[in-house]
Amino acid sequence: MNLNLGCEGFRDEGGGDLYFSLFDYIRQTASPGNSLKEAIGADFISTRRNLVTLSASAFPGKPFQIRALRKDGVIFICDRSSEQETINNYAGGYKFEQYMTLNENGHPHDDDEPVSNAECVKSVLRTTFESGGKEMKVFYAAELDAVDREENLVEFKSTNLGHQNWLERLSRNHYLQSYFGNVSYIIKGSTTREKIVFQLDKILVDEIPKMEVNWDPETCFVKLFEILEEVKTRLENDDEAVIIRSDGVNIYYEEEDANNCNFVDPEFLRNFY
């Protein structure tokens, strides 16, 4: 499999959705007359990306900035890179996904078929994190890669890292991404530096923490709960906002002007009392 084919002129069209599709889903499924909090049954609205980033911050990693804004009793979480629509997704990853799935007619994709991420399918999930008798309920969306014949969710990952380097550098984020998407297993494509896939491995998500990794999921989930709890404590009232910032090691919280947070559509909020 050559991950270069069909990638000429690839334009990343998947980074600008923010919450629009999730808002549409909530609008369509909410009962008339409900408050927003009643409609979603949660304290937070997020994306899977944010949950992965916050959980992974339990261990040293990349710096990030995520903003949280309270509206109508619900806290919305949005990372700055999504707001600015500057996410540069790797076309080869989408090519690998294309190779591993069937087209709308149930046939394999052609090798030279152009790669696009303009359309995607998402699942909507609600989860509860618990600690010390307290609960944090989160409503979020996760993009789906594929569903197999047994209706298991599947994630596709391609990398030129050897297995040990993958464990050290990528396994944590790949595990968390899959965990928060209810994914059963990952198909990992090992590539050459020229982006030629030479090996496929099926990795059960539940088995990843049992491998020789330098992290553990429970520490990640404890960190996520701590951050959500801190944000909820700081945002006691509507129209309050905070920045969650990491320098790659430590987490900091900074006051933010709610007027600077433009990721919640006022038209969406008008659907709820």
Short mmCIF file of C-alpha atoms in Angstrom, two decimals:
data_model
loop_
_atom_site.label_atom_id
_atom_site.label_comp_id
_atom_site.label_asym_id
_atom_site.label_seq_id
_atom_site.Cartn_x
_atom_site.Cartn_y
_atom_site.Cartn_z
CA MET A 1 0.00 0.00 0.00
CA ASN A 2 1.45 3.31 -1.12
CA LEU A 3 0.13 6.13 1.07
CA ASN A 4 1.32 8.76 -1.39
CA LEU A 5 -1.18 7.83 -4.10
CA GLY A 6 -4.20 10.11 -4.44
CA CYS A 7 -2.78 12.66 -1.99
CA GLU A 8 -1.72 15.22 -4.57
CA GLY A 9 -3.55 18.48 -3.90
CA PHE A 10 -5.04 17.18 -0.64
CA ARG A 11 -6.88 19.94 1.20
CA ASP A 12 -7.70 19.49 4.86
CA GLU A 13 -11.43 20.15 5.10
CA GLY A 14 -12.08 18.47 8.43
CA GLY A 15 -10.72 21.02 10.90
CA GLY A 16 -13.39 23.70 10.80
CA ASP A 17 -16.44 21.88 12.11
CA LEU A 18 -15.97 22.87 15.76
CA TYR A 19 -19.35 22.06 17.36
CA PHE A 20 -21.67 22.69 14.41
CA SER A 21 -22.57 19.05 13.68
CA LEU A 22 -22.94 18.25 17.39
CA PHE A 23 -25.19 21.27 17.88
CA ASP A 24 -27.34 20.09 14.97
CA TYR A 25 -27.67 16.67 16.58
CA ILE A 26 -28.70 18.15 19.94
CA ARG A 27 -31.26 20.41 18.25
CA GLN A 28 -32.79 17.50 16.37
CA THR A 29 -33.01 15.15 19.35
CA ALA A 30 -33.93 17.54 22.19
CA SER A 31 -37.47 17.50 23.55
CA PRO A 32 -39.32 20.82 23.19
CA GLY A 33 -39.23 22.98 26.31
CA ASN A 34 -36.14 21.37 27.81
CA SER A 35 -33.18 23.30 29.12
CA LEU A 36 -29.85 22.59 27.45
CA LYS A 37 -28.64 20.70 30.51
CA GLU A 38 -31.76 18.54 30.48
CA ALA A 39 -31.36 17.92 26.75
CA ILE A 40 -27.82 16.55 27.03
CA GLY A 41 -27.87 15.18 30.58
CA ALA A 42 -24.35 16.42 31.24
CA ASP A 43 -22.24 19.16 32.84
CA PHE A 44 -19.84 19.55 29.90
CA ILE A 45 -19.97 19.56 26.11
CA SER A 46 -16.67 18.60 24.54
CA THR A 47 -14.96 16.81 21.69
CA ARG A 48 -13.01 13.59 22.01
CA ARG A 49 -9.84 15.52 21.14
CA ASN A 50 -10.18 17.63 24.28
CA LEU A 51 -10.72 14.61 26.53
CA VAL A 52 -7.63 12.94 25.08
CA THR A 53 -5.51 16.08 25.51
CA LEU A 54 -6.57 16.70 29.10
CA SER A 55 -6.18 13.05 30.11
CA ALA A 56 -2.77 12.75 28.47
CA SER A 57 -1.53 15.80 30.40
CA ALA A 58 -1.03 13.50 33.40
CA PHE A 59 2.33 12.76 31.78
CA PRO A 60 4.81 15.15 30.08
CA GLY A 61 3.78 16.04 26.55
CA LYS A 62 3.05 18.89 24.17
CA PRO A 63 1.93 22.34 25.40
CA PHE A 64 -1.71 23.24 24.77
CA GLN A 65 -4.39 25.84 25.44
CA ILE A 66 -8.03 24.89 25.89
CA ARG A 67 -10.79 27.34 26.73
CA ALA A 68 -13.89 26.59 28.78
CA LEU A 69 -17.04 28.74 28.66
CA ARG A 70 -20.21 28.35 30.71
CA LYS A 71 -23.51 28.98 28.95
CA ASP A 72 -27.02 27.98 30.09
CA GLY A 73 -25.61 25.91 32.95
CA VAL A 74 -23.35 23.86 30.67
CA ILE A 75 -19.58 24.20 30.23
CA PHE A 76 -18.30 24.09 26.65
CA ILE A 77 -14.67 23.07 26.10
CA CYS A 78 -12.76 24.03 22.94
CA ASP A 79 -9.05 23.80 22.10
CA ARG A 80 -7.45 26.85 20.49
CA SER A 81 -6.19 24.96 17.44
CA SER A 82 -9.76 23.96 16.50
CA GLU A 83 -10.97 27.53 16.96
CA GLN A 84 -8.30 28.81 14.60
CA GLU A 85 -8.90 26.00 12.07
CA THR A 86 -5.16 25.44 11.72
CA ILE A 87 -5.10 21.68 12.22
CA ASN A 88 -2.94 20.14 9.49
CA ASN A 89 -4.02 16.54 9.18
CA TYR A 90 -1.73 14.04 7.51
CA ALA A 91 -3.16 12.96 4.14
CA GLY A 92 -1.44 9.58 4.35
CA GLY A 93 -3.52 8.66 7.39
CA TYR A 94 -6.69 9.19 5.39
CA LYS A 95 -5.19 7.20 2.51
CA PHE A 96 -4.54 4.30 4.86
CA GLU A 97 -8.13 4.49 6.07
CA GLN A 98 -9.28 4.50 2.45
CA TYR A 99 -7.23 1.39 1.65
CA MET A 100 -8.66 -0.46 4.66
CA THR A 101 -12.33 0.27 3.97
CA LEU A 102 -14.85 -0.32 1.20
CA ASN A 103 -16.52 2.33 -0.93
CA GLU A 104 -20.25 3.05 -0.94
CA ASN A 105 -20.78 0.16 -3.37
CA GLY A 106 -19.02 -2.32 -1.12
CA HIS A 107 -15.88 -2.52 -3.26
CA PRO A 108 -12.24 -1.64 -2.47
CA HIS A 109 -11.17 1.89 -3.30
CA ASP A 110 -8.94 2.40 -6.34
CA ASP A 111 -5.28 3.00 -5.53
CA ASP A 112 -5.28 6.38 -7.29
CA GLU A 113 -8.60 7.57 -5.84
CA PRO A 114 -8.20 11.11 -4.44
CA VAL A 115 -8.11 11.43 -0.67
CA SER A 116 -10.65 13.65 1.08
CA ASN A 117 -11.74 14.26 4.66
CA ALA A 118 -14.61 16.60 3.76
CA GLU A 119 -17.17 14.12 5.10
CA CYS A 120 -17.10 11.94 8.18
CA VAL A 121 -19.37 9.94 10.48
CA LYS A 122 -19.44 10.69 14.19
CA SER A 123 -20.82 8.94 17.23
CA VAL A 124 -22.32 10.94 20.08
CA LEU A 125 -21.45 9.72 23.56
CA ARG A 126 -22.21 10.56 27.16
CA THR A 127 -19.90 9.44 29.94
CA THR A 128 -19.56 9.97 33.67
CA PHE A 129 -16.26 10.32 35.54
CA GLU A 130 -16.44 9.62 39.27
CA SER A 131 -14.08 10.33 42.16
CA GLY A 132 -14.61 10.82 45.89
CA GLY A 133 -18.38 10.58 45.56
CA LYS A 134 -18.47 13.33 42.92
CA GLU A 135 -19.52 13.02 39.27
CA MET A 136 -18.55 14.88 36.11
CA LYS A 137 -20.85 14.14 33.17
CA VAL A 138 -19.55 14.86 29.67
CA PHE A 139 -21.43 14.89 26.37
CA TYR A 140 -19.16 14.67 23.33
CA ALA A 141 -18.70 13.54 19.74
CA ALA A 142 -16.08 11.21 18.26
CA GLU A 143 -15.28 10.72 14.59
CA LEU A 144 -15.54 7.09 13.45
CA ASP A 145 -13.01 5.38 11.19
CA ALA A 146 -14.88 2.15 10.49
CA VAL A 147 -17.21 -0.58 11.75
CA ASP A 148 -16.34 -4.22 11.11
CA ARG A 149 -18.71 -7.09 10.23
CA GLU A 150 -19.33 -7.80 13.92
CA GLU A 151 -20.22 -4.12 14.45
CA ASN A 152 -17.05 -3.41 16.42
CA LEU A 153 -15.65 0.10 16.05
CA VAL A 154 -12.19 0.17 14.47
CA GLU A 155 -9.46 2.81 14.45
CA PHE A 156 -6.77 2.98 11.74
CA LYS A 157 -3.26 4.24 12.49
CA SER A 158 -0.20 4.35 10.23
CA THR A 159 3.32 5.05 11.50
CA ASN A 160 6.94 4.59 10.54
CA LEU A 161 7.90 4.02 14.17
CA GLY A 162 8.98 0.58 15.30
CA HIS A 163 6.82 -1.16 17.89
CA GLN A 164 8.90 -0.07 20.90
CA ASN A 165 8.99 3.56 19.76
CA TRP A 166 5.25 3.42 19.11
CA LEU A 167 4.73 2.21 22.68
CA GLU A 168 6.87 5.03 24.08
CA ARG A 169 5.64 7.89 21.91
CA LEU A 170 2.16 7.19 20.54
CA SER A 171 0.49 4.41 22.50
CA ARG A 172 -0.95 6.70 25.18
CA ASN A 173 -2.79 9.00 22.79
CA HIS A 174 -3.86 6.13 20.53
CA TYR A 175 -5.24 4.28 23.54
CA LEU A 176 -7.09 7.31 24.91
CA GLN A 177 -8.52 8.21 21.52
CA SER A 178 -9.81 4.67 21.10
CA TYR A 179 -11.05 4.42 24.70
CA PHE A 180 -13.10 7.61 24.42
CA GLY A 181 -14.52 6.41 21.09
CA ASN A 182 -15.57 2.96 22.36
CA VAL A 183 -13.19 1.45 19.81
CA SER A 184 -12.49 -2.28 20.16
CA TYR A 185 -9.24 -2.52 18.24
CA ILE A 186 -6.69 -0.61 16.20
CA ILE A 187 -5.33 -1.66 12.82
CA LYS A 188 -1.77 -0.33 12.80
CA GLY A 189 0.02 -0.02 9.50
CA SER A 190 3.81 0.04 9.75
CA THR A 191 5.33 2.13 6.97
CA THR A 192 8.70 2.90 5.48
CA ARG A 193 9.91 6.50 5.44
CA GLU A 194 8.61 6.58 1.86
CA LYS A 195 5.09 5.89 3.27
CA ILE A 196 4.80 2.36 1.94
CA VAL A 197 2.86 0.05 4.28
CA PHE A 198 4.75 -3.22 4.77
CA GLN A 199 2.99 -4.70 7.81
CA LEU A 200 -0.47 -4.71 9.40
CA ASP A 201 -1.12 -5.46 13.07
CA LYS A 202 -4.39 -5.78 14.95
CA ILE A 203 -4.05 -4.32 18.44
CA LEU A 204 -6.82 -4.85 20.99
CA VAL A 205 -7.38 -1.56 22.81
CA ASP A 206 -7.81 -3.20 26.23
CA GLU A 207 -4.42 -4.88 25.83
CA ILE A 208 -2.41 -1.70 25.24
CA PRO A 209 -2.00 -0.72 28.95
CA LYS A 210 -0.67 -4.24 29.62
CA MET A 211 2.20 -3.73 27.18
CA GLU A 212 5.56 -2.13 28.03
CA VAL A 213 4.17 1.40 28.20
CA ASN A 214 5.43 4.32 30.31
CA TRP A 215 1.97 5.45 31.43
CA ASP A 216 -1.20 4.01 32.95
CA PRO A 217 -4.83 4.85 32.13
CA GLU A 218 -6.00 5.35 35.72
CA THR A 219 -3.53 8.21 36.24
CA CYS A 220 -4.84 9.80 33.03
CA PHE A 221 -8.46 9.54 34.14
CA VAL A 222 -7.67 10.96 37.58
CA LYS A 223 -6.00 13.96 35.92
CA LEU A 224 -9.00 14.48 33.63
CA PHE A 225 -11.38 14.43 36.60
CA GLU A 226 -9.20 16.92 38.50
CA ILE A 227 -9.19 19.34 35.58
CA LEU A 228 -12.94 19.08 34.98
CA GLU A 229 -13.62 19.55 38.69
CA GLU A 230 -11.38 22.63 38.83
CA VAL A 231 -13.04 24.15 35.77
CA LYS A 232 -16.52 23.48 37.16
CA THR A 233 -15.53 25.10 40.47
CA ARG A 234 -14.16 28.18 38.72
CA LEU A 235 -17.17 28.62 36.41
CA GLU A 236 -19.98 28.95 38.93
CA ASN A 237 -22.06 31.28 36.77
CA ASP A 238 -23.05 31.62 33.13
CA ASP A 239 -20.89 33.82 30.90
CA GLU A 240 -17.72 32.99 32.80
CA ALA A 241 -14.69 31.54 31.03
CA VAL A 242 -11.27 30.13 31.83
CA ILE A 243 -8.18 29.07 29.89
CA ILE A 244 -6.63 25.70 30.70
CA ARG A 245 -2.98 25.94 29.71
CA SER A 246 -0.15 23.44 29.82
CA ASP A 247 3.55 24.07 29.26
CA GLY A 248 3.98 20.37 28.58
CA VAL A 249 4.42 19.49 32.25
CA ASN A 250 2.23 21.64 34.50
CA ILE A 251 -1.41 22.76 34.21
CA TYR A 252 -2.34 26.42 34.76
CA TYR A 253 -5.72 28.17 34.87
CA GLU A 254 -6.16 31.73 33.66
CA GLU A 255 -9.24 33.95 33.70
CA GLU A 256 -10.69 34.64 30.26
CA ASP A 257 -13.18 37.19 28.96
CA ALA A 258 -16.26 35.26 27.84
CA ASN A 259 -16.64 37.70 24.95
CA ASN A 260 -13.45 36.26 23.46
CA CYS A 261 -15.02 32.79 23.25
CA ASN A 262 -16.86 32.52 19.95
CA PHE A 263 -17.24 28.76 19.68
CA VAL A 264 -20.82 28.59 21.02
CA ASP A 265 -23.44 29.60 18.45
CA PRO A 266 -26.03 31.99 20.03
CA GLU A 267 -28.65 30.65 17.60
CA PHE A 268 -28.13 27.18 19.04
CA LEU A 269 -28.70 28.43 22.59
CA ARG A 270 -32.00 30.05 21.61
CA ASN A 271 -33.49 26.57 21.18
CA PHE A 272 -33.49 26.09 24.95
CA TYR A 273 -35.00 28.01 27.83
#
